[in-house]
Short mmCIF file of C-alpha atoms (C1' of nucleotides) in Angstrom, two decimals:
data_model
loop_
_atom_site.label_atom_id
_atom_site.label_comp_id
_atom_site.label_asym_id
_atom_site.label_seq_id
_atom_site.Cartn_x
_atom_site.Cartn_y
_atom_site.Cartn_z
CA MET A 17 -9.44 -97.72 -8.97
CA LYS A 18 -12.20 -100.06 -11.24
CA ASN A 19 -10.67 -100.74 -14.61
CA LYS A 20 -13.83 -100.94 -16.57
CA PRO A 21 -14.07 -102.20 -20.42
CA GLU A 22 -15.19 -98.67 -21.97
CA SER A 23 -11.87 -97.01 -22.01
CA PRO A 24 -12.31 -93.75 -23.83
CA HIS A 25 -10.00 -93.50 -26.97
CA CYS A 26 -7.95 -90.59 -27.61
CA SER A 27 -9.20 -89.96 -31.10
CA THR A 28 -12.87 -89.26 -29.61
CA CYS A 29 -11.46 -87.75 -26.61
CA GLY A 30 -13.40 -84.40 -26.30
CA SER A 31 -10.81 -82.84 -24.29
CA ARG A 32 -7.98 -83.36 -26.36
CA HIS A 33 -8.16 -80.27 -28.48
CA LYS A 34 -8.13 -78.10 -26.07
CA SER A 35 -5.24 -79.75 -24.37
CA VAL A 36 -1.73 -79.83 -24.43
CA PHE A 37 -2.21 -82.76 -27.21
CA CYS A 38 -4.34 -80.55 -29.65
CA SER A 39 -1.28 -80.08 -32.31
CA ILE A 40 -0.28 -83.97 -32.38
CA GLU A 41 -0.56 -85.93 -35.25
CA SER A 42 -3.17 -88.48 -35.99
CA GLU A 43 -0.32 -90.89 -36.34
CA GLU A 44 0.82 -89.98 -32.98
CA VAL A 45 -2.78 -90.04 -31.33
CA LYS A 46 -3.18 -93.61 -32.68
CA GLU A 47 0.00 -94.60 -30.80
CA ILE A 48 -0.76 -93.04 -27.50
CA ASP A 49 -4.21 -94.64 -27.83
CA ASN A 50 -2.57 -98.35 -28.20
CA ILE A 51 -0.12 -97.69 -25.26
CA LYS A 52 -2.11 -95.85 -22.80
CA GLY A 53 -3.77 -97.09 -19.73
CA CYS A 54 -7.00 -95.71 -18.43
CA ASN A 55 -8.53 -95.66 -15.02
CA PHE A 56 -11.90 -94.68 -13.14
CA PHE A 57 -11.81 -92.94 -10.17
CA ASP A 58 -14.69 -92.34 -7.39
CA ARG A 59 -14.86 -89.13 -5.56
CA GLY A 60 -11.96 -88.72 -3.20
CA GLN A 61 -9.67 -91.33 -4.68
CA VAL A 62 -6.01 -90.46 -4.80
CA ILE A 63 -4.41 -90.89 -8.33
CA PHE A 64 -0.80 -90.51 -7.02
CA HIS A 65 1.13 -89.85 -3.89
CA GLU A 66 3.50 -87.24 -2.82
CA GLY A 67 7.04 -88.76 -2.78
CA ASN A 68 6.78 -91.58 -5.08
CA ARG A 69 8.25 -92.11 -8.37
CA VAL A 70 6.13 -91.65 -11.87
CA ASN A 71 6.57 -93.43 -14.95
CA GLY A 72 4.47 -91.57 -16.81
CA ILE A 73 1.98 -88.65 -17.14
CA TYR A 74 -1.84 -88.78 -16.13
CA CYS A 75 -4.31 -87.07 -18.65
CA ILE A 76 -7.54 -86.13 -16.98
CA ASN A 77 -10.43 -87.36 -19.42
CA LYS A 78 -13.31 -86.59 -17.11
CA GLY A 79 -13.63 -85.00 -13.74
CA LYS A 80 -11.63 -82.51 -11.61
CA VAL A 81 -8.68 -82.89 -9.32
CA LYS A 82 -6.88 -81.36 -6.78
CA ILE A 83 -3.01 -81.31 -6.33
CA TYR A 84 -1.88 -81.03 -2.99
CA GLN A 85 1.11 -81.04 -0.69
CA THR A 86 1.28 -82.25 2.79
CA GLY A 87 2.91 -79.74 5.43
CA SER A 88 5.42 -80.76 8.26
CA GLU A 89 2.14 -81.02 10.66
CA GLY A 90 0.24 -83.13 8.04
CA LYS A 91 -2.02 -80.29 7.05
CA GLU A 92 -3.07 -80.36 3.13
CA GLN A 93 -2.02 -77.79 1.09
CA ILE A 94 -3.73 -77.32 -2.18
CA ILE A 95 -1.34 -76.20 -4.87
CA ARG A 96 -3.51 -76.04 -7.85
CA PHE A 97 -6.41 -77.78 -9.58
CA ALA A 98 -6.91 -79.79 -12.67
CA LYS A 99 -9.70 -80.59 -15.07
CA GLU A 100 -10.59 -82.21 -18.21
CA GLY A 101 -7.89 -82.02 -20.71
CA ASP A 102 -5.30 -81.18 -18.35
CA ILE A 103 -2.24 -83.22 -17.61
CA ILE A 104 -0.78 -83.90 -14.32
CA GLY A 105 2.43 -85.62 -12.92
CA TYR A 106 4.50 -83.92 -15.57
CA ARG A 107 6.61 -81.68 -13.05
CA ALA A 108 7.93 -84.86 -11.59
CA LEU A 109 8.57 -86.83 -14.63
CA LEU A 110 10.34 -84.00 -16.28
CA SER A 111 12.37 -83.29 -13.36
CA GLU A 112 13.29 -86.55 -12.65
CA GLU A 113 12.40 -85.91 -9.04
CA PRO A 114 9.85 -87.79 -6.97
CA LEU A 115 6.34 -86.16 -7.01
CA SER A 116 6.47 -83.28 -5.04
CA ALA A 117 2.60 -83.35 -4.40
CA SER A 118 -0.47 -85.83 -4.38
CA ALA A 119 -3.25 -85.51 -6.71
CA ALA A 120 -6.93 -86.72 -5.71
CA THR A 121 -10.15 -86.67 -7.39
CA LEU A 122 -12.95 -84.08 -6.30
CA ASP A 123 -15.68 -86.14 -8.26
CA ASP A 124 -15.84 -89.30 -10.24
CA ALA A 125 -13.25 -89.08 -12.88
CA VAL A 126 -11.68 -90.92 -15.70
CA VAL A 127 -7.78 -90.65 -15.67
CA CYS A 128 -5.71 -91.88 -18.73
CA PHE A 129 -1.98 -92.77 -18.10
CA ILE A 130 0.67 -92.18 -20.80
CA PRO A 131 4.08 -93.81 -20.16
CA LYS A 132 7.25 -91.86 -20.02
CA SER A 133 8.96 -93.18 -22.86
CA GLN A 134 5.92 -92.33 -25.13
CA VAL A 135 5.94 -88.52 -23.64
CA LEU A 136 9.76 -88.37 -24.01
CA LYS A 137 9.50 -89.65 -27.69
CA ILE A 138 6.48 -87.09 -28.47
CA ILE A 139 8.65 -84.31 -26.81
CA GLN A 140 11.87 -85.12 -29.14
CA ASN A 141 9.63 -85.50 -32.38
CA ASN A 142 7.18 -82.88 -32.13
CA PRO A 143 8.34 -79.41 -31.44
CA SER A 144 4.84 -78.05 -31.12
CA PHE A 145 4.41 -80.54 -28.26
CA ASN A 146 7.60 -79.61 -26.63
CA PHE A 147 6.99 -75.65 -26.96
CA LYS A 148 3.61 -76.18 -25.46
CA MET A 149 5.13 -78.08 -22.49
CA LEU A 150 7.60 -75.58 -21.94
CA LYS A 151 5.03 -72.88 -22.20
CA ILE A 152 2.71 -74.70 -19.55
CA LEU A 153 5.45 -75.20 -17.14
CA SER A 154 6.48 -71.48 -17.49
CA HIS A 155 2.92 -70.32 -16.87
CA GLU A 156 2.71 -72.67 -14.04
CA LEU A 157 5.55 -70.99 -12.63
CA GLY A 158 4.27 -67.52 -13.10
CA GLU A 159 0.97 -68.76 -11.16
CA ALA A 160 3.01 -70.26 -8.41
CA ALA A 161 5.09 -66.91 -7.67
CA ARG A 162 1.78 -65.02 -7.56
CA ILE A 163 0.55 -67.45 -5.13
CA ILE A 164 3.48 -66.77 -3.02
CA THR A 165 3.28 -63.24 -2.97
CA ASP A 166 -0.41 -63.28 -1.89
CA LEU A 167 0.39 -65.88 1.02
CA ALA A 168 3.24 -63.78 2.35
CA GLN A 169 1.67 -60.53 2.04
CA LYS A 170 -2.49 -60.73 2.13
CA PRO A 171 -4.63 -61.00 4.80
CA VAL A 172 -6.93 -64.01 5.07
CA ARG A 173 -10.08 -62.20 3.78
CA GLU A 174 -8.18 -60.88 0.48
CA ARG A 175 -6.68 -64.26 -0.24
CA LEU A 176 -10.31 -66.22 0.30
CA ALA A 177 -11.97 -63.57 -2.06
CA GLU A 178 -9.03 -63.79 -4.95
CA SER A 179 -9.45 -67.87 -4.29
CA LEU A 180 -13.28 -67.67 -5.25
CA LEU A 181 -12.40 -65.70 -8.15
CA LEU A 182 -9.64 -68.10 -9.20
CA LEU A 183 -11.99 -70.93 -8.73
CA LYS A 184 -14.57 -69.53 -10.70
CA ASP A 185 -11.58 -68.96 -13.61
CA THR A 186 -10.76 -72.56 -13.26
CA PHE A 187 -14.15 -74.41 -12.99
CA GLU A 188 -16.49 -71.47 -14.39
CA LEU A 189 -20.13 -70.58 -13.21
CA ASP A 190 -23.04 -72.27 -14.38
CA GLU A 191 -26.21 -70.35 -15.26
CA ASP A 192 -26.97 -69.44 -11.51
CA LYS A 193 -23.67 -67.98 -11.30
CA ASN A 194 -22.50 -71.08 -8.92
CA ILE A 195 -18.67 -72.14 -9.00
CA GLN A 196 -18.96 -75.51 -10.68
CA VAL A 197 -16.58 -77.28 -8.18
CA LYS A 198 -17.69 -78.40 -4.87
CA LEU A 199 -15.16 -78.08 -2.21
CA SER A 200 -15.63 -78.69 1.55
CA ARG A 201 -14.86 -75.50 3.79
CA GLU A 202 -11.66 -77.63 4.99
CA GLU A 203 -10.40 -77.79 1.64
CA LEU A 204 -11.01 -74.03 0.95
CA ALA A 205 -9.22 -73.31 3.84
CA ASN A 206 -6.26 -75.46 2.59
CA ILE A 207 -6.12 -73.65 -0.45
CA ILE A 208 -5.79 -70.07 1.51
CA GLY A 209 -3.78 -71.72 4.35
CA THR A 210 -6.01 -70.62 7.10
CA ALA A 211 -8.59 -72.48 9.65
CA THR A 212 -11.55 -73.92 8.63
CA GLU A 213 -13.54 -71.74 10.90
CA SER A 214 -11.98 -68.58 9.19
CA VAL A 215 -13.14 -69.61 5.96
CA ILE A 216 -16.76 -70.04 7.55
CA ARG A 217 -16.74 -66.97 9.03
CA LEU A 218 -15.44 -65.10 6.21
CA LEU A 219 -17.90 -66.72 3.91
CA SER A 220 -20.84 -65.81 5.92
CA GLU A 221 -19.63 -62.06 6.23
CA PHE A 222 -19.19 -62.21 2.11
CA LYS A 223 -22.80 -63.72 2.16
CA LYS A 224 -23.97 -60.79 4.52
CA ASP A 225 -22.38 -58.12 2.54
CA LYS A 226 -24.15 -59.68 -0.88
CA LEU A 227 -20.88 -60.68 -2.47
CA ILE A 228 -21.89 -64.32 -2.57
CA ASP A 229 -24.64 -66.66 -1.78
CA ILE A 230 -23.97 -69.97 -0.09
CA ASP A 231 -26.13 -73.18 -0.31
CA GLY A 232 -24.19 -75.91 1.30
CA ARG A 233 -20.89 -76.57 -1.05
CA ASN A 234 -22.65 -74.27 -3.48
CA ILE A 235 -21.09 -70.98 -3.76
CA LYS A 236 -22.91 -68.33 -6.00
CA LEU A 237 -21.10 -65.23 -6.90
CA ILE A 238 -23.42 -62.45 -7.17
CA ASN A 239 -20.92 -59.37 -7.05
CA ILE A 240 -17.80 -60.28 -8.71
CA PRO A 241 -16.72 -56.60 -9.35
CA ALA A 242 -16.99 -56.23 -5.42
CA LEU A 243 -15.36 -59.65 -4.44
CA THR A 244 -12.41 -58.45 -6.96
CA ARG A 245 -12.07 -55.11 -4.98
CA GLU A 246 -12.32 -57.30 -1.76
CA ALA A 247 -9.60 -59.72 -3.34
CA ASN A 248 -7.27 -56.52 -3.47
CA ILE A 249 -6.07 -57.56 -7.12
CA ILE A 250 -3.43 -55.34 -8.88
CA ASP A 251 -3.63 -56.71 -12.46
CA MET B 18 24.34 -50.30 -16.88
CA LYS B 19 27.45 -49.12 -18.24
CA ASN B 20 28.99 -50.55 -21.28
CA LYS B 21 32.47 -51.55 -20.63
CA PRO B 22 34.67 -52.78 -23.60
CA GLU B 23 36.09 -56.04 -21.60
CA SER B 24 32.68 -58.17 -22.34
CA PRO B 25 33.30 -61.75 -21.02
CA HIS B 26 33.51 -64.28 -23.69
CA CYS B 27 31.17 -67.32 -23.36
CA SER B 28 33.95 -69.50 -24.64
CA THR B 29 36.15 -68.28 -21.32
CA CYS B 30 33.35 -67.99 -19.06
CA GLY B 31 33.88 -69.88 -16.13
CA SER B 32 30.11 -70.46 -15.07
CA ARG B 33 29.22 -71.73 -18.52
CA HIS B 34 30.29 -75.61 -17.80
CA LYS B 35 28.10 -75.67 -14.76
CA SER B 36 25.19 -73.89 -16.23
CA VAL B 37 22.45 -74.81 -18.57
CA PHE B 38 24.47 -74.24 -21.55
CA CYS B 39 27.17 -76.84 -20.52
CA SER B 40 26.05 -79.20 -23.10
CA ILE B 41 26.18 -76.84 -26.24
CA GLU B 42 28.34 -77.13 -29.09
CA SER B 43 31.28 -75.04 -29.65
CA GLU B 44 29.94 -73.89 -32.99
CA GLU B 45 26.73 -72.50 -31.14
CA VAL B 46 28.70 -71.08 -28.47
CA LYS B 47 30.58 -69.05 -31.03
CA GLU B 48 27.00 -68.23 -32.09
CA ILE B 49 25.88 -66.88 -28.80
CA ASP B 50 29.16 -65.13 -28.42
CA ASN B 51 28.81 -62.77 -31.41
CA ILE B 52 24.96 -62.06 -30.63
CA LYS B 53 24.99 -61.73 -26.91
CA GLY B 54 25.02 -58.24 -25.13
CA CYS B 55 26.81 -57.81 -21.95
CA ASN B 56 25.99 -55.14 -18.95
CA PHE B 57 27.79 -54.09 -15.74
CA PHE B 58 25.43 -53.51 -12.95
CA ASP B 59 26.32 -51.80 -9.63
CA ARG B 60 24.75 -53.18 -6.59
CA GLY B 61 21.07 -52.53 -6.07
CA GLN B 62 20.38 -52.15 -9.82
CA VAL B 63 17.48 -53.43 -11.80
CA ILE B 64 18.07 -55.76 -14.51
CA PHE B 65 14.53 -55.98 -15.63
CA HIS B 66 11.07 -54.94 -14.19
CA GLU B 67 8.00 -56.65 -13.46
CA GLY B 68 5.00 -56.20 -16.25
CA ASN B 69 7.61 -55.64 -19.23
CA ARG B 70 8.11 -57.55 -21.77
CA VAL B 71 11.31 -59.52 -22.32
CA ASN B 72 12.90 -60.23 -25.74
CA GLY B 73 15.39 -62.62 -24.67
CA ILE B 74 17.09 -64.37 -21.34
CA TYR B 75 19.85 -62.95 -19.05
CA CYS B 76 22.62 -64.91 -18.17
CA ILE B 77 24.53 -63.98 -15.20
CA ASN B 78 28.12 -64.14 -15.70
CA LYS B 79 29.11 -62.84 -12.14
CA GLY B 80 27.28 -61.52 -9.00
CA LYS B 81 23.87 -62.40 -7.26
CA VAL B 82 20.69 -61.48 -8.08
CA LYS B 83 17.20 -61.33 -6.42
CA ILE B 84 14.23 -62.07 -8.39
CA TYR B 85 10.89 -60.40 -6.70
CA GLN B 86 7.44 -59.56 -7.27
CA THR B 87 5.85 -56.25 -5.94
CA GLY B 88 2.50 -57.18 -3.91
CA SER B 89 -0.57 -55.07 -3.95
CA GLU B 90 0.57 -52.57 -1.18
CA GLY B 91 3.59 -52.14 -2.73
CA LYS B 92 5.59 -54.73 -0.54
CA GLU B 93 8.40 -56.39 -2.25
CA GLN B 94 8.07 -60.20 -1.93
CA ILE B 95 11.62 -62.13 -2.96
CA ILE B 96 10.71 -65.41 -4.98
CA ARG B 97 13.79 -66.66 -5.71
CA PHE B 98 17.81 -65.82 -5.91
CA ALA B 99 20.31 -66.59 -9.05
CA LYS B 100 24.06 -66.18 -9.15
CA GLU B 101 26.72 -66.96 -11.45
CA GLY B 102 25.76 -69.51 -14.28
CA ASP B 103 22.13 -68.99 -13.78
CA ILE B 104 19.70 -67.87 -16.33
CA ILE B 105 16.79 -65.42 -15.65
CA GLY B 106 13.85 -64.25 -17.45
CA TYR B 107 13.19 -67.25 -19.46
CA ARG B 108 9.82 -67.94 -17.76
CA ALA B 109 8.48 -64.86 -19.34
CA LEU B 110 9.98 -65.58 -22.70
CA LEU B 111 8.82 -69.17 -22.95
CA SER B 112 5.39 -68.35 -21.88
CA GLU B 113 5.12 -65.26 -23.63
CA GLU B 114 3.65 -63.50 -20.93
CA PRO B 115 4.69 -60.17 -19.47
CA LEU B 116 7.42 -60.36 -16.60
CA SER B 117 5.97 -61.65 -13.61
CA ALA B 118 8.85 -60.46 -11.55
CA SER B 119 11.61 -58.14 -11.35
CA ALA B 120 15.21 -58.89 -11.08
CA ALA B 121 17.85 -56.76 -9.13
CA THR B 122 21.36 -57.25 -8.35
CA LEU B 123 22.58 -57.99 -4.59
CA ASP B 124 26.31 -56.92 -5.53
CA ASP B 125 28.30 -55.89 -8.56
CA ALA B 126 27.22 -58.00 -11.55
CA VAL B 127 28.02 -58.83 -15.10
CA VAL B 128 24.84 -60.20 -16.92
CA CYS B 129 24.74 -61.22 -20.43
CA PHE B 130 21.82 -61.15 -22.59
CA ILE B 131 20.93 -63.59 -25.20
CA PRO B 132 18.12 -62.52 -27.70
CA LYS B 133 14.73 -64.47 -28.03
CA SER B 134 15.69 -65.89 -31.78
CA GLN B 135 18.98 -67.33 -30.39
CA VAL B 136 17.45 -69.01 -27.42
CA LEU B 137 14.59 -70.55 -29.59
CA LYS B 138 17.09 -71.50 -32.14
CA ILE B 139 19.13 -73.40 -29.54
CA ILE B 140 15.85 -75.27 -28.11
CA GLN B 141 14.88 -76.37 -31.40
CA ASN B 142 18.28 -77.61 -32.58
CA ASN B 143 19.66 -79.09 -29.16
CA PRO B 144 17.52 -81.50 -27.65
CA SER B 145 19.96 -81.85 -24.72
CA PHE B 146 19.57 -78.16 -24.22
CA ASN B 147 15.64 -78.61 -24.62
CA PHE B 148 15.13 -80.82 -21.99
CA LYS B 149 17.78 -78.91 -19.59
CA MET B 150 15.27 -76.20 -19.91
CA LEU B 151 12.28 -78.51 -19.29
CA LYS B 152 14.21 -79.95 -16.18
CA ILE B 153 15.04 -76.48 -15.13
CA LEU B 154 11.40 -75.37 -15.20
CA SER B 155 10.01 -78.22 -13.56
CA HIS B 156 12.65 -78.26 -10.68
CA GLU B 157 11.51 -74.41 -9.98
CA LEU B 158 7.88 -75.49 -9.85
CA GLY B 159 8.73 -78.38 -7.25
CA GLU B 160 10.33 -75.47 -5.26
CA ALA B 161 7.76 -72.84 -5.68
CA ALA B 162 5.21 -75.66 -4.33
CA ARG B 163 7.10 -76.34 -1.14
CA ILE B 164 7.63 -72.42 -0.49
CA ILE B 165 3.90 -72.26 -0.85
CA THR B 166 2.91 -74.78 1.55
CA ASP B 167 5.58 -73.46 4.14
CA LEU B 168 4.15 -69.96 3.72
CA ALA B 169 0.57 -70.89 4.16
CA GLN B 170 1.55 -73.20 7.32
CA LYS B 171 4.65 -72.57 9.13
CA PRO B 172 5.19 -69.86 11.66
CA VAL B 173 7.45 -67.00 10.82
CA ARG B 174 10.38 -68.83 13.24
CA GLU B 175 10.24 -72.05 11.29
CA ARG B 176 10.43 -70.06 7.70
CA LEU B 177 13.19 -67.64 8.86
CA ALA B 178 15.10 -71.11 9.92
CA GLU B 179 14.40 -72.56 6.71
CA SER B 180 15.44 -69.41 4.87
CA LEU B 181 18.66 -69.47 6.25
CA LEU B 182 19.19 -73.06 5.62
CA LEU B 183 18.12 -72.57 1.94
CA LEU B 184 20.51 -69.17 1.66
CA LYS B 185 23.51 -71.58 2.80
CA ASP B 186 22.40 -74.31 0.05
CA THR B 187 22.22 -71.33 -2.51
CA PHE B 188 25.15 -69.19 -1.81
CA GLU B 189 27.15 -71.74 0.57
CA LEU B 190 29.25 -70.87 3.55
CA ASP B 191 32.72 -69.49 3.52
CA GLU B 192 35.22 -70.85 5.78
CA ASP B 193 33.84 -69.02 8.70
CA LYS B 194 30.57 -70.52 8.23
CA ASN B 195 29.22 -67.35 7.05
CA ILE B 196 26.58 -67.37 4.33
CA GLN B 197 28.10 -65.96 1.32
CA VAL B 198 25.31 -63.36 0.62
CA LYS B 199 24.59 -60.14 2.36
CA LEU B 200 20.86 -59.21 2.64
CA SER B 201 19.28 -56.53 4.63
CA ARG B 202 16.78 -57.27 7.36
CA GLU B 203 14.02 -55.98 5.26
CA GLU B 204 15.04 -58.19 2.16
CA LEU B 205 15.25 -61.40 4.82
CA ALA B 206 11.78 -60.40 5.82
CA ASN B 207 10.79 -59.99 2.24
CA ILE B 208 11.71 -63.56 1.74
CA ILE B 209 9.68 -65.06 4.45
CA GLY B 210 6.63 -62.95 4.42
CA THR B 211 7.12 -61.01 7.69
CA ALA B 212 8.02 -57.61 9.19
CA THR B 213 11.59 -56.41 9.49
CA GLU B 214 11.31 -56.13 13.23
CA SER B 215 10.18 -59.59 13.20
CA VAL B 216 13.29 -60.82 11.69
CA ILE B 217 15.41 -58.84 13.89
CA ARG B 218 13.79 -60.18 17.04
CA LEU B 219 13.96 -63.80 15.92
CA LEU B 220 17.65 -63.41 14.44
CA SER B 221 18.61 -62.24 17.92
CA GLU B 222 16.89 -65.12 19.43
CA PHE B 223 18.75 -67.66 17.27
CA LYS B 224 21.84 -65.96 18.33
CA LYS B 225 20.97 -66.22 21.78
CA ASP B 226 20.32 -70.10 21.54
CA LYS B 227 23.59 -70.48 19.78
CA LEU B 228 22.33 -71.24 16.56
CA ILE B 229 23.90 -68.47 14.34
CA ASP B 230 26.37 -65.57 15.15
CA ILE B 231 25.59 -61.99 13.56
CA ASP B 232 27.87 -59.43 12.73
CA GLY B 233 25.97 -56.92 10.80
CA ARG B 234 24.93 -58.41 7.48
CA ASN B 235 27.17 -61.32 7.91
CA ILE B 236 25.33 -64.15 9.51
CA LYS B 237 27.25 -67.21 10.45
CA LEU B 238 25.55 -70.77 10.95
CA ILE B 239 26.96 -72.36 13.87
CA ASN B 240 24.64 -75.17 14.35
CA ILE B 241 23.08 -76.50 11.44
CA PRO B 242 21.30 -79.53 12.79
CA ALA B 243 19.82 -77.49 15.44
CA LEU B 244 18.71 -74.99 12.90
CA THR B 245 17.16 -77.57 10.79
CA ARG B 246 15.17 -79.03 13.76
CA GLU B 247 14.15 -75.33 14.47
CA ALA B 248 13.01 -75.02 10.67
CA ASN B 249 10.97 -78.28 11.13
CA ILE B 250 11.82 -79.52 7.80
CA ILE B 251 10.38 -82.95 7.00
CA ASP B 252 12.50 -84.08 4.23
"C1'" DC C 23 -33.23 -93.96 13.30
"C1'" DG C 24 -28.52 -93.22 15.40
"C1'" DT C 25 -24.26 -92.20 14.59
"C1'" DA C 26 -20.36 -90.08 12.00
"C1'" DT C 27 -19.15 -85.86 9.51
"C1'" DG C 28 -18.95 -81.78 8.30
"C1'" DC C 29 -20.69 -77.21 9.40
"C1'" DT C 30 -21.29 -73.17 12.38
"C1'" DT C 31 -20.59 -69.96 16.69
"C1'" DG C 32 -18.43 -68.27 20.32
"C1'" DA C 33 -14.68 -67.05 23.94
"C1'" DG C 34 -10.32 -67.07 24.62
"C1'" DA C 35 -5.02 -66.95 23.85
"C1'" DC C 36 -1.33 -66.34 20.96
"C1'" DG C 37 1.43 -64.76 17.13
"C1'" DT C 38 2.60 -61.13 14.55
"C1'" DA C 39 2.24 -56.37 12.82
"C1'" DT C 40 2.39 -51.78 13.94
"C1'" DC C 41 4.03 -47.63 15.86
"C1'" DA C 42 7.36 -44.82 18.11
"C1'" DA C 43 11.83 -43.78 19.93
"C1'" DG C 44 16.43 -44.67 20.12
"C1'" DT C 45 20.86 -46.22 18.55
"C1'" DT C 46 24.30 -47.91 15.09
"C1'" DC C 47 26.03 -47.73 10.98
"C1'" DG C 48 28.01 -45.95 6.54
"C1'" DG C 49 29.09 -42.76 3.61
"C1'" DT C 50 30.12 -37.70 2.66
"C1'" DG C 51 31.95 -33.41 2.64
"C1'" DG C 52 34.35 -29.99 5.38
"C1'" DC D 15 40.56 -37.30 10.02
"C1'" DC D 16 36.52 -35.97 11.95
"C1'" DA D 17 31.47 -34.06 12.14
"C1'" DC D 18 27.45 -34.79 10.07
"C1'" DC D 19 23.40 -36.98 7.89
"C1'" DG D 20 20.34 -40.35 6.31
"C1'" DA D 21 19.56 -45.31 6.24
"C1'" DA D 22 19.54 -49.32 8.75
"C1'" DC D 23 19.15 -51.66 12.59
"C1'" DT D 24 17.34 -52.48 17.37
"C1'" DT D 25 14.00 -52.27 21.20
"C1'" DG D 26 9.80 -51.91 23.72
"C1'" DA D 27 4.51 -51.24 24.22
"C1'" DT D 28 0.40 -51.98 22.24
"C1'" DA D 29 -3.10 -53.30 18.86
"C1'" DC D 30 -4.87 -56.71 15.81
"C1'" DG D 31 -5.81 -60.57 13.15
"C1'" DT D 32 -6.49 -65.47 13.12
"C1'" DC D 33 -6.01 -69.66 15.60
"C1'" DT D 34 -7.54 -72.72 18.77
"C1'" DC D 35 -10.65 -75.30 21.68
"C1'" DA D 36 -14.92 -76.24 23.11
"C1'" DA D 37 -19.90 -76.93 22.20
"C1'" DG D 38 -23.95 -77.22 19.74
"C1'" DC D 39 -26.10 -78.05 15.29
"C1'" DA D 40 -27.34 -79.72 10.41
"C1'" DT D 41 -26.53 -83.22 7.33
"C1'" DA D 42 -25.83 -87.42 4.85
"C1'" DC D 43 -25.90 -92.23 5.41
"C1'" DG D 44 -26.05 -97.02 6.39
#
DNA sequence: CGTATGCTTGAGACGTATCAAGTTCGGTGG
DNA sequence: CCACCGAACTTGATACGTCTCAAGCATACG
């Protein structure tokens, strides 16, 4: 968590316009810029830790982040991901509860911090921002419900296929159809709630069936329609 | 869905003061009262159905409700419960998405309907109500995350014990320590994501171990500390 | 270059689902 | 009020998916 001098400015932040902050006034942007903190993280570092209190929200300027809970046996459960332009930590802030999950970087990342007072001020003064927060939260809640049903009802094979597609939607594919995020086999297992070995076996089956290609942590989606069928998605 | 003449009035609604509406002005209450609809449901009737659009929120005046999704094999997954004073349908309304889940009554119920325009009006004009909505949503999101981790990591036995405790917290115990909600074995199975037969077997084990007592759909919690241990809860 | 860490594969155990066959319960109509 | 019917519940036997454990292999790193 090294504090470098060249903190990014909100006014020049490339991810601002596709984020929840896209509709705030330039006056408010200036205010945030003055009050916000900014931190540089190496890959794998923890941004905040489950159980702690938050005093603001974190805005990801650069990098990819996993949000995860620790189960009763100490096993990590990945709840969701966040990337450039996303905010994290707002759930605990708004519910005034301790953090229900931890956040850690998946690559080198730059994360800004906006204190609670400022966030509440914007919520109160900017109906559009306010409504966006309501929208984000209720959208997340819908996603969570879908995950619950899948975990409860789908076999591991389907869950893995679905997770690969979800990762594709979140982080997109590069020109070679590789999912643009590098996760360990264990992290993949911690998304779908299974053992690392099961992920390994199923990935190589998917490869054998020409649904994907694997090169280390690079996963290439070569037959998305078939993968979708494998995932048994209703929508 | 019979429209009886004696619709309850918000001003005399016993559940209003423990609900999200506890802080709205009497002026606003009057306005809601005029515009709201009200329906009487028999046990087992569907209030709204997954995939449809909502045009308002539902406020439960009386009765218990299950909110559930249908999985890809047509199996019901219960996401959460609602009771007197709770609102439902707000997730889809605020995210402007189709309903992600269905709602059905668990007993005879009275449910009021407040149209979207009115809800949005209150959100905009009443910061306290607004903030309560943010709080409800973010709290729900935290609960959902916990459920995800449990489903992904805990064995069925622990999940069942935990669900019984959750039902206790939601619906409370009567003077005989019975959980004040009657669910079929299948519904219990649909909370924790297992087969009906597994629920039956585990319930009778819990009974044998003197953790609970069973009389039909009545479940009596006779040893809550032991049940908590069985649930392997970290908090 | 050695050592740690992640990845892979196989064999076996275990939890849970499924299927099949009763049994009980709750409601309905004679 | 009782007999009947279907639905819900229960129990047992069996099958299957997935986890666990163990061992070997690849890879990155100091």
